Amino acid sequence: MLLAVTSLLAFLFGLASGLPRERDANLVRIVVPLLPPQVTIDGRGRETEIIRAAFAAQAPQVRVEFHVMPFTRHWQAYRDDERFTAVSTVPRDVELAGARSDVYVRYQNGIFFRRTEFPNGLGASPLQQLGQLRLVSFAGSTVVLPQLRPLSERARFYIERADQRAHSVMFADRFVDAVIADELIFDHYTREGIAQGAALDTNAIAFAPIFCPTPYQLVFRDFARRETFNRGLQKIKANGVLRRINRAYRQQRSIGRISQPPRGCPS
């Protein structure tokens, strides 16, 4: 497993180091995180569909090239390598030089747990309840979800893993009691694990979307590119393309929600 992960990371960073240095006015190179089904290893997924659709709507001559890296590492790659035109999946609290786009995607983070262990859910104060559990979360979660910072210090057990496939494995092996993750990502890896023989049943797992949806933006080095993307994004919002993309991925979910996201979340 370690060898496979090491080889994957070497491959991903090899892609970046092999970027040509010449500039192409019609090429946009975007560094993106590996978070299927939001972004897959081959540069597909919900996020990349949205980005491609926005550029196609406003500037069909633009070619979009995605470079996939581990989550949080992709921010550093953008900082370090000016050959990247832009970086995706940037939360508002992460400072990066450049021009920020409008919000183009939101992740619904929450808690996954076994229904038999919490038949009445996590109660009115789920973060208090989580302090008694063994937890795994995604890398950078205390940046994306600042309310987790106190929990990470007082939980019975708390660990972060960048490879979110490990979340489903740890949950299946009962190494952790609950998982803090995006709804689509954990669902994807759990279904993948079941297909490979993992002892999991999606009907026995519940999802509590206790956090407001996390808004993400692109950061562009070039103001004009940002403006092109924003105008395209507005077009796909208006013509229903964005809604259709989001609906198609939501319909793939197999793990049911026990509640709705909190009220009064920022738009």
C-alpha positions as a Python dict, from the first residue, in 0.01 Angstrom:
ca = {
    (1, 'M'): (0, 0, 0),
    (2, 'L'): (278, 243, 96),
    (3, 'L'): (465, 163, -225),
    (4, 'A'): (151, 227, -429),
    (5, 'V'): (91, 563, -263),
    (6, 'T'): (457, 661, -306),
    (7, 'S'): (447, 566, -673),
    (8, 'L'): (127, 762, -723),
    (9, 'L'): (274, 1075, -565),
    (10, 'A'): (590, 1040, -771),
    (11, 'F'): (377, 1013, -1085),
    (12, 'L'): (170, 1318, -993),
    (13, 'F'): (470, 1536, -917),
    (14, 'G'): (643, 1406, -1225),
    (15, 'L'): (358, 1548, -1430),
    (16, 'A'): (415, 1889, -1280),
    (17, 'S'): (793, 1883, -1324),
    (18, 'G'): (746, 1793, -1690),
    (19, 'L'): (541, 2102, -1772),
    (20, 'P'): (676, 2297, -2068),
    (21, 'R'): (784, 2651, -1990),
    (22, 'E'): (655, 2821, -2304),
    (23, 'R'): (330, 3014, -2272),
    (24, 'D'): (20, 2940, -2477),
    (25, 'A'): (-243, 3215, -2479),
    (26, 'N'): (-523, 2961, -2521),
    (27, 'L'): (-404, 2713, -2257),
    (28, 'V'): (-511, 2725, -1891),
    (29, 'R'): (-317, 2494, -1659),
    (30, 'I'): (-504, 2435, -1335),
    (31, 'V'): (-367, 2236, -1042),
    (32, 'V'): (-648, 2042, -873),
    (33, 'P'): (-675, 1803, -575),
    (34, 'L'): (-733, 1428, -604),
    (35, 'L'): (-1079, 1397, -445),
    (36, 'P'): (-1304, 1163, -645),
    (37, 'P'): (-1576, 1206, -751),
    (38, 'Q'): (-1505, 1580, -724),
    (39, 'V'): (-1176, 1530, -911),
    (40, 'T'): (-1047, 1191, -1028),
    (41, 'I'): (-692, 1084, -1107),
    (42, 'D'): (-750, 1145, -1479),
    (43, 'G'): (-882, 1498, -1426),
    (44, 'R'): (-1253, 1418, -1449),
    (45, 'G'): (-1526, 1474, -1192),
    (46, 'R'): (-1777, 1731, -1073),
    (47, 'E'): (-1532, 2017, -1026),
    (48, 'T'): (-1353, 1973, -1354),
    (49, 'E'): (-1684, 1942, -1540),
    (50, 'I'): (-1794, 2274, -1393),
    (51, 'I'): (-1465, 2446, -1479),
    (52, 'R'): (-1461, 2314, -1836),
    (53, 'A'): (-1826, 2410, -1887),
    (54, 'A'): (-1764, 2765, -1764),
    (55, 'F'): (-1473, 2820, -2001),
    (56, 'A'): (-1659, 2656, -2290),
    (57, 'A'): (-1955, 2887, -2235),
    (58, 'Q'): (-1748, 3205, -2249),
    (59, 'A'): (-1428, 3122, -2439),
    (60, 'P'): (-1456, 2794, -2635),
    (61, 'Q'): (-1109, 2848, -2782),
    (62, 'V'): (-952, 2801, -2437),
    (63, 'R'): (-803, 2460, -2365),
    (64, 'V'): (-811, 2356, -2000),
    (65, 'E'): (-541, 2125, -1865),
    (66, 'F'): (-579, 1974, -1518),
    (67, 'H'): (-283, 1863, -1304),
    (68, 'V'): (-394, 1640, -1016),
    (69, 'M'): (-218, 1639, -677),
    (70, 'P'): (-306, 1553, -316),
    (71, 'F'): (-534, 1798, -136),
    (72, 'T'): (-341, 2088, 28),
    (73, 'R'): (-31, 1993, -176),
    (74, 'H'): (-201, 2147, -478),
    (75, 'W'): (-205, 2489, -304),
    (76, 'Q'): (169, 2463, -245),
    (77, 'A'): (232, 2356, -604),
    (78, 'Y'): (56, 2672, -725),
    (79, 'R'): (268, 2884, -489),
    (80, 'D'): (591, 2721, -605),
    (81, 'D'): (540, 2685, -980),
    (82, 'E'): (435, 2982, -1191),
    (83, 'R'): (366, 2757, -1488),
    (84, 'F'): (30, 2681, -1328),
    (85, 'T'): (-227, 2933, -1448),
    (86, 'A'): (-465, 2871, -1159),
    (87, 'V'): (-544, 2652, -861),
    (88, 'S'): (-884, 2506, -772),
    (89, 'T'): (-1063, 2418, -449),
    (90, 'V'): (-939, 2714, -246),
    (91, 'P'): (-1138, 2791, 71),
    (92, 'R'): (-1179, 3150, 178),
    (93, 'D'): (-940, 3116, 471),
    (94, 'V'): (-643, 3006, 257),
    (95, 'E'): (-438, 3301, 130),
    (96, 'L'): (-293, 3266, -218),
    (97, 'A'): (-158, 3537, -447),
    (98, 'G'): (-378, 3608, -745),
    (99, 'A'): (-734, 3691, -846),
    (100, 'R'): (-1010, 3489, -679),
    (101, 'S'): (-1304, 3367, -882),
    (102, 'D'): (-1664, 3360, -772),
    (103, 'V'): (-1765, 3051, -573),
    (104, 'Y'): (-1810, 2771, -826),
    (105, 'V'): (-1857, 2464, -605),
    (106, 'R'): (-1956, 2377, -249),
    (107, 'Y'): (-1862, 2065, -54),
    (108, 'Q'): (-2104, 1928, 203),
    (109, 'N'): (-1888, 1813, 492),
    (110, 'G'): (-2037, 1626, 782),
    (111, 'I'): (-2016, 1315, 999),
    (112, 'F'): (-2052, 954, 887),
    (113, 'F'): (-2135, 700, 1157),
    (114, 'R'): (-2299, 359, 1209),
    (115, 'R'): (-2673, 373, 1264),
    (116, 'T'): (-2664, 89, 1518),
    (117, 'E'): (-2419, 277, 1741),
    (118, 'F'): (-2614, 603, 1732),
    (119, 'P'): (-2977, 504, 1661),
    (120, 'N'): (-3100, 849, 1766),
    (121, 'G'): (-2833, 1038, 1576),
    (122, 'L'): (-2565, 1259, 1725),
    (123, 'G'): (-2802, 1477, 1925),
    (124, 'A'): (-2842, 1853, 1942),
    (125, 'S'): (-2469, 1912, 2008),
    (126, 'P'): (-2290, 1673, 1773),
    (127, 'L'): (-1945, 1827, 1819),
    (128, 'Q'): (-1971, 1758, 2192),
    (129, 'Q'): (-2071, 1400, 2120),
    (130, 'L'): (-1778, 1359, 1881),
    (131, 'G'): (-1531, 1440, 2157),
    (132, 'Q'): (-1593, 1091, 2297),
    (133, 'L'): (-1524, 913, 1969),
    (134, 'R'): (-1232, 795, 1758),
    (135, 'L'): (-1228, 1018, 1452),
    (136, 'V'): (-1057, 1045, 1115),
    (137, 'S'): (-1082, 1356, 901),
    (138, 'F'): (-934, 1491, 578),
    (139, 'A'): (-600, 1673, 563),
    (140, 'G'): (-641, 2043, 627),
    (141, 'S'): (-982, 1996, 785),
    (142, 'T'): (-913, 2237, 1071),
    (143, 'V'): (-840, 2506, 810),
    (144, 'V'): (-1151, 2433, 605),
    (145, 'L'): (-1365, 2375, 917),
    (146, 'P'): (-1221, 2594, 1196),
    (147, 'Q'): (-1479, 2466, 1446),
    (148, 'L'): (-1290, 2135, 1444),
    (149, 'R'): (-978, 2284, 1603),
    (150, 'P'): (-1094, 2243, 1967),
    (151, 'L'): (-1234, 1898, 1885),
    (152, 'S'): (-904, 1782, 1735),
    (153, 'E'): (-734, 1858, 2068),
    (154, 'R'): (-984, 1696, 2304),
    (155, 'A'): (-1124, 1401, 2105),
    (156, 'R'): (-1063, 1052, 2234),
    (157, 'F'): (-869, 993, 1913),
    (158, 'Y'): (-830, 1228, 1616),
    (159, 'I'): (-625, 1181, 1300),
    (160, 'E'): (-617, 1340, 955),
    (161, 'R'): (-547, 1152, 633),
    (162, 'A'): (-494, 1310, 291),
    (163, 'D'): (-576, 988, 107),
    (164, 'Q'): (-947, 971, 178),
    (165, 'R'): (-966, 612, 60),
    (166, 'A'): (-809, 538, 399),
    (167, 'H'): (-1116, 683, 572),
    (168, 'S'): (-1341, 409, 440),
    (169, 'V'): (-1082, 142, 519),
    (170, 'M'): (-1040, 264, 877),
    (171, 'F'): (-1417, 281, 920),
    (172, 'A'): (-1470, -68, 777),
    (173, 'D'): (-1198, -208, 1006),
    (174, 'R'): (-1360, -30, 1306),
    (175, 'F'): (-1038, 157, 1376),
    (176, 'V'): (-1251, 472, 1400),
    (177, 'D'): (-1608, 534, 1514),
    (178, 'A'): (-1687, 819, 1277),
    (179, 'V'): (-1552, 999, 972),
    (180, 'I'): (-1548, 1372, 904),
    (181, 'A'): (-1562, 1413, 528),
    (182, 'D'): (-1739, 1547, 223),
    (183, 'E'): (-2059, 1361, 147),
    (184, 'L'): (-1969, 1264, -210),
    (185, 'I'): (-1605, 1168, -143),
    (186, 'F'): (-1668, 925, 145),
    (187, 'D'): (-1967, 779, -35),
    (188, 'H'): (-1752, 721, -346),
    (189, 'Y'): (-1469, 545, -163),
    (190, 'T'): (-1710, 341, 48),
    (191, 'R'): (-1890, 207, -260),
    (192, 'E'): (-1550, 137, -415),
    (193, 'G'): (-1444, -53, -102),
    (194, 'I'): (-1766, -258, -98),
    (195, 'A'): (-1705, -353, -462),
    (196, 'Q'): (-1364, -480, -355),
    (197, 'G'): (-1505, -686, -67),
    (198, 'A'): (-1501, -447, 229),
    (199, 'A'): (-1736, -541, 514),
    (200, 'L'): (-1957, -235, 481),
    (201, 'D'): (-2325, -177, 408),
    (202, 'T'): (-2424, 171, 295),
    (203, 'N'): (-2771, 118, 445),
    (204, 'A'): (-2609, 79, 787),
    (205, 'I'): (-2425, 412, 761),
    (206, 'A'): (-2577, 755, 821),
    (207, 'F'): (-2458, 1100, 724),
    (208, 'A'): (-2518, 1408, 937),
    (209, 'P'): (-2438, 1729, 740),
    (210, 'I'): (-2368, 1931, 1055),
    (211, 'F'): (-2150, 2192, 882),
    (212, 'C'): (-2252, 2465, 643),
    (213, 'P'): (-2152, 2378, 285),
    (214, 'T'): (-1792, 2488, 226),
    (215, 'P'): (-1756, 2733, -66),
    (216, 'Y'): (-1453, 2697, -291),
    (217, 'Q'): (-1300, 2934, -542),
    (218, 'L'): (-1035, 2925, -811),
    (219, 'V'): (-733, 3154, -783),
    (220, 'F'): (-588, 3280, -1112),
    (221, 'R'): (-255, 3449, -1168),
    (222, 'D'): (-414, 3657, -1443),
    (223, 'F'): (-709, 3892, -1382),
    (224, 'A'): (-841, 3854, -1738),
    (225, 'R'): (-855, 3473, -1706),
    (226, 'R'): (-1049, 3512, -1382),
    (227, 'E'): (-1296, 3742, -1553),
    (228, 'T'): (-1340, 3498, -1843),
    (229, 'F'): (-1413, 3217, -1599),
    (230, 'N'): (-1655, 3426, -1391),
    (231, 'R'): (-1855, 3529, -1697),
    (232, 'G'): (-1873, 3167, -1812),
    (233, 'L'): (-1980, 3058, -1465),
    (234, 'Q'): (-2266, 3305, -1469),
    (235, 'K'): (-2377, 3169, -1807),
    (236, 'I'): (-2389, 2806, -1690),
    (237, 'K'): (-2578, 2913, -1379),
    (238, 'A'): (-2833, 3091, -1595),
    (239, 'N'): (-2878, 2817, -1856),
    (240, 'G'): (-2907, 2530, -1606),
    (241, 'V'): (-2581, 2352, -1692),
    (242, 'L'): (-2435, 2401, -1344),
    (243, 'R'): (-2752, 2271, -1181),
    (244, 'R'): (-2753, 1962, -1405),
    (245, 'I'): (-2390, 1880, -1323),
    (246, 'N'): (-2447, 1909, -949),
    (247, 'R'): (-2769, 1707, -962),
    (248, 'A'): (-2602, 1425, -1158),
    (249, 'Y'): (-2338, 1378, -887),
    (250, 'R'): (-2585, 1408, -598),
    (251, 'Q'): (-2793, 1133, -753),
    (252, 'Q'): (-2497, 893, -722),
    (253, 'R'): (-2511, 899, -341),
    (254, 'S'): (-2591, 574, -165),
    (255, 'I'): (-2555, 681, 201),
    (256, 'G'): (-2861, 856, 337),
    (257, 'R'): (-2874, 1183, 529),
    (258, 'I'): (-3040, 1191, 870),
    (259, 'S'): (-3090, 1568, 858),
    (260, 'Q'): (-3040, 1874, 642),
    (261, 'P'): (-2749, 2124, 658),
    (262, 'P'): (-2778, 2396, 923),
    (263, 'R'): (-3008, 2688, 857),
    (264, 'G'): (-2873, 3035, 801),
    (265, 'C'): (-2560, 2924, 615),
    (266, 'P'): (-2387, 3195, 406),
    (267, 'S'): (-2496, 3193, 42),
}
